[in-house]
Every structure is written in C-alpha cells, then in structure tokens.
Amino acid sequence: GAGVSQSPSNKVTEKGKDVELRCDPISGHTALYWYRQSLGQGLEFLIYFQGNSAPDKSGLPSDRFSAERTGGSVSTLTIQRTQQEDSAVYLCASSLMASGTHNTYEQYFGPGTRLTVT
Amino acid sequence: KNEVEQSPQNLTAQEGEFITINCSYSVGISALHWLQQHPGGGIVSLFMLSSGKKKHGRLIATINIQEKHSSLHITASHPRDSAVYICAAHTGNQFYFGTGTSLTVIP
C-alpha cells in the first residue's frame, strides 16, 4: 500500500515568505508526527496529532510555526516569515496509534521536504 | 545537557563483527525507539521498547529502565547495515532524539 507522502519534496523560499508543507499519512493511521532535521544535526520533534485530540504545541520552535490536521488525515505545517535557520528537512511520520505495542505504535516516515530559505 | 546521549558517535566495523550502540537518557519515558536512517535519508523504525529485550533478525535491542540505558546490537554485521542509528525517548507528548551513531561496515 501507499506509504507516507510529503509535498513538495524540495522548497526554496526567500526569507520572510510563508511556506506550507503537506503530509499525507498512511490511510487509517490515527497518529501523525512532524519532525525536522537541520543539516548535520539530529532529529528534532515538532508536534504530533492523535486522532481528533488537540495537539501539544510546546515542541514548535517559535510562534511562526503552526500545524493543523484536517479530518484526521492530511496535515499541513505552516512556517510564517521564514528565517534562514528554518532551513532543514521536515519529516512527517504516521502510526496506527500513538501508544500500545510496536505493531500499533511503529512510525512510518515520509521522504521529507527539504526547505531552503535564502 | 541533552536528554538523550548516544555513543559512539561514529563506528567502523569489519563485516561479520558484533556491534553495540549505546543510548542513555535522563527523562522518564513511556517508550524508547531505535531508528535507522540510510544514506539517502529515509528513516525506518527498528524497535520500540518499554522494557526488556526485543530481537528482529540480526538486530537486538535491550533496555534497562532503572539505569535509563538502552543498547542496540547488530550480530554478524554486513555492509548493508551501514547507516545512522538514532535513539529516541518518548515521554508524554515529547520525543527527544540522540544525535545518532554513524555506522560503516567494511566488506
């Protein structure tokens, strides 16, 4: 079946512009996660959605970042007034649930969106 | 201080060697994840642990909750195991990642 897809695969934007990154999770997965990986750096957790519950936004790096998940499926990560330090690969993952055993909790990662802010 | 520390940062092994990657964490966890990131960037979830030991093929993951320590072992290593291995602690609504261990297995 189809895995997690993300679009665009690459995005180059000018400093100060807004960008939207999209994630299509695996059908039926109730949990969706956003991460970012800056060049040469480790993974950083941003936010996750479980079903229709309100997400904990405390992992978002600044108030320029927001995320929503419509209809419990597709998610959009929006970065307003982009800065050069926002340049990174933004990764999305989904899992059947956000808890339980590895079978339900295993995260499937998308290919990422490489964002470059010039 | 990072919530998750991994060692070693880099590891080179000869094909067939037994490999151990270590992960220590300082937070209370609901689960500990091991991930594999290939040179092309794709990430695969290997294990999720909350206690004990798990085995999948040549990979074994263990966790000691009292010591807040986990290890990933690879038996009979192979060049296709070359990747970055990442430890992640899941606590509440947060995930904390180690900086990864870059493994190169030489034929």
PDB file of C-alpha atoms in Angstrom:
ATOM      1  CA  GLY A   1       0.000   0.000   0.000  1.00  0.00           C
ATOM      2  CA  ALA A   2       0.944   3.658  -0.200  1.00  0.00           C
ATOM      3  CA  GLY A   3       3.290   4.962   2.410  1.00  0.00           C
ATOM      4  CA  VAL A   4       3.510   8.408   3.948  1.00  0.00           C
ATOM      5  CA  SER A   5       3.849  11.065   1.279  1.00  0.00           C
ATOM      6  CA  GLN A   6       5.037  14.632   1.632  1.00  0.00           C
ATOM      7  CA  SER A   7       4.937  17.584  -0.683  1.00  0.00           C
ATOM      8  CA  PRO A   8       6.761  19.399  -2.003  1.00  0.00           C
ATOM      9  CA  SER A   9       9.915  17.323  -1.943  1.00  0.00           C
ATOM     10  CA  ASN A  10      12.002  20.482  -2.205  1.00  0.00           C
ATOM     11  CA  LYS A  11      11.122  24.078  -1.473  1.00  0.00           C
ATOM     12  CA  VAL A  12      13.310  27.120  -1.890  1.00  0.00           C
ATOM     13  CA  THR A  13      11.892  30.326  -0.491  1.00  0.00           C
ATOM     14  CA  GLU A  14      13.041  33.813   0.274  1.00  0.00           C
ATOM     15  CA  LYS A  15      13.492  34.960   3.836  1.00  0.00           C
ATOM     16  CA  GLY A  16      10.276  36.452   5.145  1.00  0.00           C
ATOM     17  CA  LYS A  17       7.920  34.421   2.958  1.00  0.00           C
ATOM     18  CA  ASP A  18       5.388  31.939   4.327  1.00  0.00           C
ATOM     19  CA  VAL A  19       5.552  28.263   3.371  1.00  0.00           C
ATOM     20  CA  GLU A  20       3.168  25.337   3.704  1.00  0.00           C
ATOM     21  CA  LEU A  21       4.374  21.766   3.881  1.00  0.00           C
ATOM     22  CA  ARG A  22       1.950  18.917   3.386  1.00  0.00           C
ATOM     23  CA  CYS A  23       1.859  15.399   4.777  1.00  0.00           C
ATOM     24  CA  ASP A  24      -0.445  12.579   3.675  1.00  0.00           C
ATOM     25  CA  PRO A  25      -0.299   9.810   6.275  1.00  0.00           C
ATOM     26  CA  ILE A  26      -0.981   6.146   5.691  1.00  0.00           C
ATOM     27  CA  SER A  27      -4.709   5.566   5.435  1.00  0.00           C
ATOM     28  CA  GLY A  28      -6.176   4.527   8.777  1.00  0.00           C
ATOM     29  CA  HIS A  29      -3.292   5.847  10.849  1.00  0.00           C
ATOM     30  CA  THR A  30      -4.637   7.987  13.665  1.00  0.00           C
ATOM     31  CA  ALA A  31      -1.329   9.439  14.837  1.00  0.00           C
ATOM     32  CA  LEU A  32       0.749  11.880  12.793  1.00  0.00           C
ATOM     33  CA  TYR A  33       4.113  13.378  13.733  1.00  0.00           C
ATOM     34  CA  TRP A  34       6.219  16.250  12.434  1.00  0.00           C
ATOM     35  CA  TYR A  35       9.982  16.414  12.887  1.00  0.00           C
ATOM     36  CA  ARG A  36      12.790  18.420  11.382  1.00  0.00           C
ATOM     37  CA  GLN A  37      16.424  17.648  10.737  1.00  0.00           C
ATOM     38  CA  SER A  38      18.777  20.536  10.149  1.00  0.00           C
ATOM     39  CA  LEU A  39      21.908  19.965   8.083  1.00  0.00           C
ATOM     40  CA  GLY A  40      24.381  17.953  10.113  1.00  0.00           C
ATOM     41  CA  GLN A  41      22.072  17.979  13.122  1.00  0.00           C
ATOM     42  CA  GLY A  42      19.914  15.401  14.786  1.00  0.00           C
ATOM     43  CA  LEU A  43      16.188  14.976  14.581  1.00  0.00           C
ATOM     44  CA  GLU A  44      14.003  17.459  16.424  1.00  0.00           C
ATOM     45  CA  PHE A  45      10.421  16.751  17.392  1.00  0.00           C
ATOM     46  CA  LEU A  46       7.915  19.443  16.470  1.00  0.00           C
ATOM     47  CA  ILE A  47       4.368  18.245  17.107  1.00  0.00           C
ATOM     48  CA  TYR A  48       2.109  15.251  16.902  1.00  0.00           C
ATOM     49  CA  PHE A  49      -1.603  14.667  16.407  1.00  0.00           C
ATOM     50  CA  GLN A  50      -3.531  11.768  17.879  1.00  0.00           C
ATOM     51  CA  GLY A  51      -6.997  11.375  16.416  1.00  0.00           C
ATOM     52  CA  ASN A  52      -9.113  14.448  16.991  1.00  0.00           C
ATOM     53  CA  SER A  53      -7.313  15.492  20.175  1.00  0.00           C
ATOM     54  CA  ALA A  54      -5.764  18.938  20.328  1.00  0.00           C
ATOM     55  CA  PRO A  55      -2.001  18.661  19.834  1.00  0.00           C
ATOM     56  CA  ASP A  56       0.631  19.767  22.308  1.00  0.00           C
ATOM     57  CA  LYS A  57       2.329  22.677  20.558  1.00  0.00           C
ATOM     58  CA  SER A  58       5.156  23.118  23.037  1.00  0.00           C
ATOM     59  CA  GLY A  59       7.673  21.439  20.699  1.00  0.00           C
ATOM     60  CA  LEU A  60       7.201  24.024  17.961  1.00  0.00           C
ATOM     61  CA  PRO A  61      10.336  26.205  17.853  1.00  0.00           C
ATOM     62  CA  SER A  62       8.538  29.538  17.647  1.00  0.00           C
ATOM     63  CA  ASP A  63       5.109  31.065  17.167  1.00  0.00           C
ATOM     64  CA  ARG A  64       5.886  31.361  13.447  1.00  0.00           C
ATOM     65  CA  PHE A  65       5.260  27.618  13.242  1.00  0.00           C
ATOM     66  CA  SER A  66       1.772  26.144  13.200  1.00  0.00           C
ATOM     67  CA  ALA A  67       0.290  22.835  12.189  1.00  0.00           C
ATOM     68  CA  GLU A  68      -3.149  21.528  11.546  1.00  0.00           C
ATOM     69  CA  ARG A  69      -4.676  18.243  10.641  1.00  0.00           C
ATOM     70  CA  THR A  70      -7.922  18.302   8.750  1.00  0.00           C
ATOM     71  CA  GLY A  71     -10.432  15.487   9.010  1.00  0.00           C
ATOM     72  CA  GLY A  72      -7.971  13.350  10.920  1.00  0.00           C
ATOM     73  CA  SER A  73      -5.937  12.760   7.768  1.00  0.00           C
ATOM     74  CA  VAL A  74      -3.824  15.261   5.834  1.00  0.00           C
ATOM     75  CA  SER A  75      -1.650  17.618   7.848  1.00  0.00           C
ATOM     76  CA  THR A  76      -0.124  20.952   6.956  1.00  0.00           C
ATOM     77  CA  LEU A  77       2.864  22.525   8.671  1.00  0.00           C
ATOM     78  CA  THR A  78       2.986  26.269   8.094  1.00  0.00           C
ATOM     79  CA  ILE A  79       6.012  28.452   8.701  1.00  0.00           C
ATOM     80  CA  GLN A  80       5.364  32.177   8.597  1.00  0.00           C
ATOM     81  CA  ARG A  81       8.005  34.808   7.906  1.00  0.00           C
ATOM     82  CA  THR A  82      10.648  32.178   7.227  1.00  0.00           C
ATOM     83  CA  GLN A  83      14.163  32.688   8.525  1.00  0.00           C
ATOM     84  CA  GLN A  84      17.415  31.130   7.326  1.00  0.00           C
ATOM     85  CA  GLU A  85      17.595  28.993  10.470  1.00  0.00           C
ATOM     86  CA  ASP A  86      14.344  27.331   9.358  1.00  0.00           C
ATOM     87  CA  SER A  87      16.277  25.616   6.546  1.00  0.00           C
ATOM     88  CA  ALA A  88      16.050  21.891   7.221  1.00  0.00           C
ATOM     89  CA  VAL A  89      14.436  18.672   6.100  1.00  0.00           C
ATOM     90  CA  TYR A  90      10.929  18.468   7.532  1.00  0.00           C
ATOM     91  CA  LEU A  91       9.827  14.904   8.126  1.00  0.00           C
ATOM     92  CA  CYS A  92       6.381  13.566   8.721  1.00  0.00           C
ATOM     93  CA  ALA A  93       5.544  10.152  10.153  1.00  0.00           C
ATOM     94  CA  SER A  94       2.348   8.326  10.976  1.00  0.00           C
ATOM     95  CA  SER A  95       1.428   5.371  13.135  1.00  0.00           C
ATOM     96  CA  LEU A  96      -1.701   3.353  13.699  1.00  0.00           C
ATOM     97  CA  MET A  97      -1.897   4.758  17.192  1.00  0.00           C
ATOM     98  CA  ALA A  98       0.277   6.883  19.432  1.00  0.00           C
ATOM     99  CA  SER A  99       0.577   4.187  22.065  1.00  0.00           C
ATOM    100  CA  GLY A 100       0.387   0.457  22.545  1.00  0.00           C
ATOM    101  CA  THR A 101       2.714  -2.181  21.145  1.00  0.00           C
ATOM    102  CA  HIS A 102       5.278  -1.737  18.385  1.00  0.00           C
ATOM    103  CA  ASN A 103       2.722  -3.017  15.897  1.00  0.00           C
ATOM    104  CA  THR A 104       0.366  -0.155  16.618  1.00  0.00           C
ATOM    105  CA  TYR A 105       2.959   2.392  17.546  1.00  0.00           C
ATOM    106  CA  GLU A 106       5.562   1.853  14.834  1.00  0.00           C
ATOM    107  CA  GLN A 107       6.126   5.070  12.978  1.00  0.00           C
ATOM    108  CA  TYR A 108       6.341   5.116   9.203  1.00  0.00           C
ATOM    109  CA  PHE A 109       8.323   8.046   7.903  1.00  0.00           C
ATOM    110  CA  GLY A 110       7.763  10.055   4.770  1.00  0.00           C
ATOM    111  CA  PRO A 111      10.622  11.096   2.466  1.00  0.00           C
ATOM    112  CA  GLY A 112      10.710  14.617   3.864  1.00  0.00           C
ATOM    113  CA  THR A 113      10.529  18.116   2.432  1.00  0.00           C
ATOM    114  CA  ARG A 114      13.863  19.879   2.064  1.00  0.00           C
ATOM    115  CA  LEU A 115      13.284  23.552   2.842  1.00  0.00           C
ATOM    116  CA  THR A 116      15.913  26.102   1.906  1.00  0.00           C
ATOM    117  CA  VAL A 117      15.446  29.700   2.987  1.00  0.00           C
ATOM    118  CA  THR A 118      17.627  32.134   1.057  1.00  0.00           C
TER     119      THR A 118
ATOM    120  CA  LYS B   1      22.678  18.717  28.741  1.00  0.00           C
ATOM    121  CA  ASN B   2      20.918  16.591  26.159  1.00  0.00           C
ATOM    122  CA  GLU B   3      18.082  14.417  27.340  1.00  0.00           C
ATOM    123  CA  VAL B   4      19.392  11.552  25.174  1.00  0.00           C
ATOM    124  CA  GLU B   5      23.051  10.687  24.719  1.00  0.00           C
ATOM    125  CA  GLN B   6      24.351   8.149  22.221  1.00  0.00           C
ATOM    126  CA  SER B   7      27.734   6.526  21.863  1.00  0.00           C
ATOM    127  CA  PRO B   8      29.794   6.093  19.903  1.00  0.00           C
ATOM    128  CA  GLN B   9      29.189   8.959  17.501  1.00  0.00           C
ATOM    129  CA  ASN B  10      30.965   7.113  14.704  1.00  0.00           C
ATOM    130  CA  LEU B  11      31.725   3.434  14.331  1.00  0.00           C
ATOM    131  CA  THR B  12      33.598   1.491  11.675  1.00  0.00           C
ATOM    132  CA  ALA B  13      33.472  -2.282  11.737  1.00  0.00           C
ATOM    133  CA  GLN B  14      34.618  -5.172   9.608  1.00  0.00           C
ATOM    134  CA  GLU B  15      31.912  -7.309   8.065  1.00  0.00           C
ATOM    135  CA  GLY B  16      30.868 -10.030  10.488  1.00  0.00           C
ATOM    136  CA  GLU B  17      31.692  -8.110  13.659  1.00  0.00           C
ATOM    137  CA  PHE B  18      29.289  -7.788  16.563  1.00  0.00           C
ATOM    138  CA  ILE B  19      28.278  -4.168  17.051  1.00  0.00           C
ATOM    139  CA  THR B  20      26.871  -2.359  20.052  1.00  0.00           C
ATOM    140  CA  ILE B  21      25.442   1.138  20.098  1.00  0.00           C
ATOM    141  CA  ASN B  22      24.545   2.692  23.431  1.00  0.00           C
ATOM    142  CA  CYS B  23      21.855   5.148  24.442  1.00  0.00           C
ATOM    143  CA  SER B  24      21.409   6.846  27.808  1.00  0.00           C
ATOM    144  CA  TYR B  25      18.503   9.090  28.655  1.00  0.00           C
ATOM    145  CA  SER B  26      17.661  11.356  31.538  1.00  0.00           C
ATOM    146  CA  VAL B  27      13.880  11.670  31.205  1.00  0.00           C
ATOM    147  CA  GLY B  28      11.086   9.400  32.308  1.00  0.00           C
ATOM    148  CA  ILE B  29       9.906   7.517  29.256  1.00  0.00           C
ATOM    149  CA  SER B  30       6.828   5.760  28.018  1.00  0.00           C
ATOM    150  CA  ALA B  31       8.868   4.160  25.234  1.00  0.00           C
ATOM    151  CA  LEU B  32      12.345   4.128  23.717  1.00  0.00           C
ATOM    152  CA  HIS B  33      12.674   3.957  19.940  1.00  0.00           C
ATOM    153  CA  TRP B  34      15.540   2.887  17.725  1.00  0.00           C
ATOM    154  CA  LEU B  35      15.518   4.289  14.199  1.00  0.00           C
ATOM    155  CA  GLN B  36      17.712   3.658  11.177  1.00  0.00           C
ATOM    156  CA  GLN B  37      18.481   6.405   8.674  1.00  0.00           C
ATOM    157  CA  HIS B  38      20.034   5.317   5.410  1.00  0.00           C
ATOM    158  CA  PRO B  39      22.472   7.472   3.417  1.00  0.00           C
ATOM    159  CA  GLY B  40      19.638   8.552   1.146  1.00  0.00           C
ATOM    160  CA  GLY B  41      17.845   9.986   4.161  1.00  0.00           C
ATOM    161  CA  GLY B  42      14.975   7.534   4.542  1.00  0.00           C
ATOM    162  CA  ILE B  43      14.125   6.631   8.139  1.00  0.00           C
ATOM    163  CA  VAL B  44      12.871   3.262   9.313  1.00  0.00           C
ATOM    164  CA  SER B  45      11.637   2.379  12.768  1.00  0.00           C
ATOM    165  CA  LEU B  46      13.526  -0.651  14.098  1.00  0.00           C
ATOM    166  CA  PHE B  47      12.274  -1.130  17.640  1.00  0.00           C
ATOM    167  CA  MET B  48      10.039   0.348  20.277  1.00  0.00           C
ATOM    168  CA  LEU B  49      10.888  -0.737  23.829  1.00  0.00           C
ATOM    169  CA  SER B  50       9.367  -0.092  27.198  1.00  0.00           C
ATOM    170  CA  SER B  51      11.113  -2.959  28.973  1.00  0.00           C
ATOM    171  CA  GLY B  52      13.316  -5.986  28.431  1.00  0.00           C
ATOM    172  CA  LYS B  53      14.671  -7.104  25.122  1.00  0.00           C
ATOM    173  CA  LYS B  54      13.489  -7.439  21.537  1.00  0.00           C
ATOM    174  CA  LYS B  55      15.016  -9.255  18.596  1.00  0.00           C
ATOM    175  CA  HIS B  56      14.406  -8.881  14.897  1.00  0.00           C
ATOM    176  CA  GLY B  57      16.676 -10.854  12.631  1.00  0.00           C
ATOM    177  CA  ARG B  58      20.271  -9.854  13.397  1.00  0.00           C
ATOM    178  CA  LEU B  59      19.171  -6.856  15.448  1.00  0.00           C
ATOM    179  CA  ILE B  60      18.672  -6.966  19.201  1.00  0.00           C
ATOM    180  CA  ALA B  61      17.558  -4.084  21.406  1.00  0.00           C
ATOM    181  CA  THR B  62      17.660  -4.067  25.179  1.00  0.00           C
ATOM    182  CA  ILE B  63      16.588  -1.559  27.773  1.00  0.00           C
ATOM    183  CA  ASN B  64      17.306  -1.157  31.474  1.00  0.00           C
ATOM    184  CA  ILE B  65      14.659   1.148  32.886  1.00  0.00           C
ATOM    185  CA  GLN B  66      16.354   1.528  36.278  1.00  0.00           C
ATOM    186  CA  GLU B  67      19.640   2.591  34.696  1.00  0.00           C
ATOM    187  CA  LYS B  68      17.922   4.591  31.918  1.00  0.00           C
ATOM    188  CA  HIS B  69      20.038   2.875  29.312  1.00  0.00           C
ATOM    189  CA  SER B  70      19.356   1.046  26.069  1.00  0.00           C
ATOM    190  CA  SER B  71      21.606  -0.794  23.665  1.00  0.00           C
ATOM    191  CA  LEU B  72      21.227  -1.790  20.046  1.00  0.00           C
ATOM    192  CA  HIS B  73      23.237  -4.804  18.969  1.00  0.00           C
ATOM    193  CA  ILE B  74      23.896  -5.998  15.437  1.00  0.00           C
ATOM    194  CA  THR B  75      25.180  -9.536  15.079  1.00  0.00           C
ATOM    195  CA  ALA B  76      27.166 -10.658  12.018  1.00  0.00           C
ATOM    196  CA  SER B  77      27.292  -7.113  10.656  1.00  0.00           C
ATOM    197  CA  HIS B  78      27.023  -6.575   6.921  1.00  0.00           C
ATOM    198  CA  PRO B  79      27.854  -3.586   4.678  1.00  0.00           C
ATOM    199  CA  ARG B  80      24.126  -3.046   4.123  1.00  0.00           C
ATOM    200  CA  ASP B  81      23.865  -2.247   7.845  1.00  0.00           C
ATOM    201  CA  SER B  82      25.827   0.955   7.152  1.00  0.00           C
ATOM    202  CA  ALA B  83      23.528   3.755   8.256  1.00  0.00           C
ATOM    203  CA  VAL B  84      22.928   6.216  11.059  1.00  0.00           C
ATOM    204  CA  TYR B  85      21.212   4.668  14.074  1.00  0.00           C
ATOM    205  CA  ILE B  86      19.154   7.016  16.205  1.00  0.00           C
ATOM    206  CA  CYS B  87      17.788   6.537  19.684  1.00  0.00           C
ATOM    207  CA  ALA B  88      14.643   8.439  20.676  1.00  0.00           C
ATOM    208  CA  ALA B  89      12.953   8.769  24.054  1.00  0.00           C
ATOM    209  CA  HIS B  90       9.204   9.222  24.050  1.00  0.00           C
ATOM    210  CA  THR B  91       7.923  10.950  27.129  1.00  0.00           C
ATOM    211  CA  GLY B  92       4.428  12.296  27.420  1.00  0.00           C
ATOM    212  CA  ASN B  93       3.859  14.446  24.363  1.00  0.00           C
ATOM    213  CA  GLN B  94       7.537  14.887  23.529  1.00  0.00           C
ATOM    214  CA  PHE B  95      10.224  12.996  21.701  1.00  0.00           C
ATOM    215  CA  TYR B  96      13.901  13.518  22.455  1.00  0.00           C
ATOM    216  CA  PHE B  97      16.482  12.294  19.980  1.00  0.00           C
ATOM    217  CA  GLY B  98      20.086  11.290  20.278  1.00  0.00           C
ATOM    218  CA  THR B  99      22.499  12.745  17.756  1.00  0.00           C
ATOM    219  CA  GLY B 100      22.870   9.363  16.078  1.00  0.00           C
ATOM    220  CA  THR B 101      25.623   6.824  15.571  1.00  0.00           C
ATOM    221  CA  SER B 102      27.060   6.654  12.079  1.00  0.00           C
ATOM    222  CA  LEU B 103      27.950   3.036  11.342  1.00  0.00           C
ATOM    223  CA  THR B 104      30.131   1.945   8.445  1.00  0.00           C
ATOM    224  CA  VAL B 105      30.624  -1.755   7.867  1.00  0.00           C
ATOM    225  CA  ILE B 106      33.557  -2.559   5.625  1.00  0.00           C
ATOM    226  CA  PRO B 107      33.484  -5.702   3.476  1.00  0.00           C
TER     227      PRO B 107
END
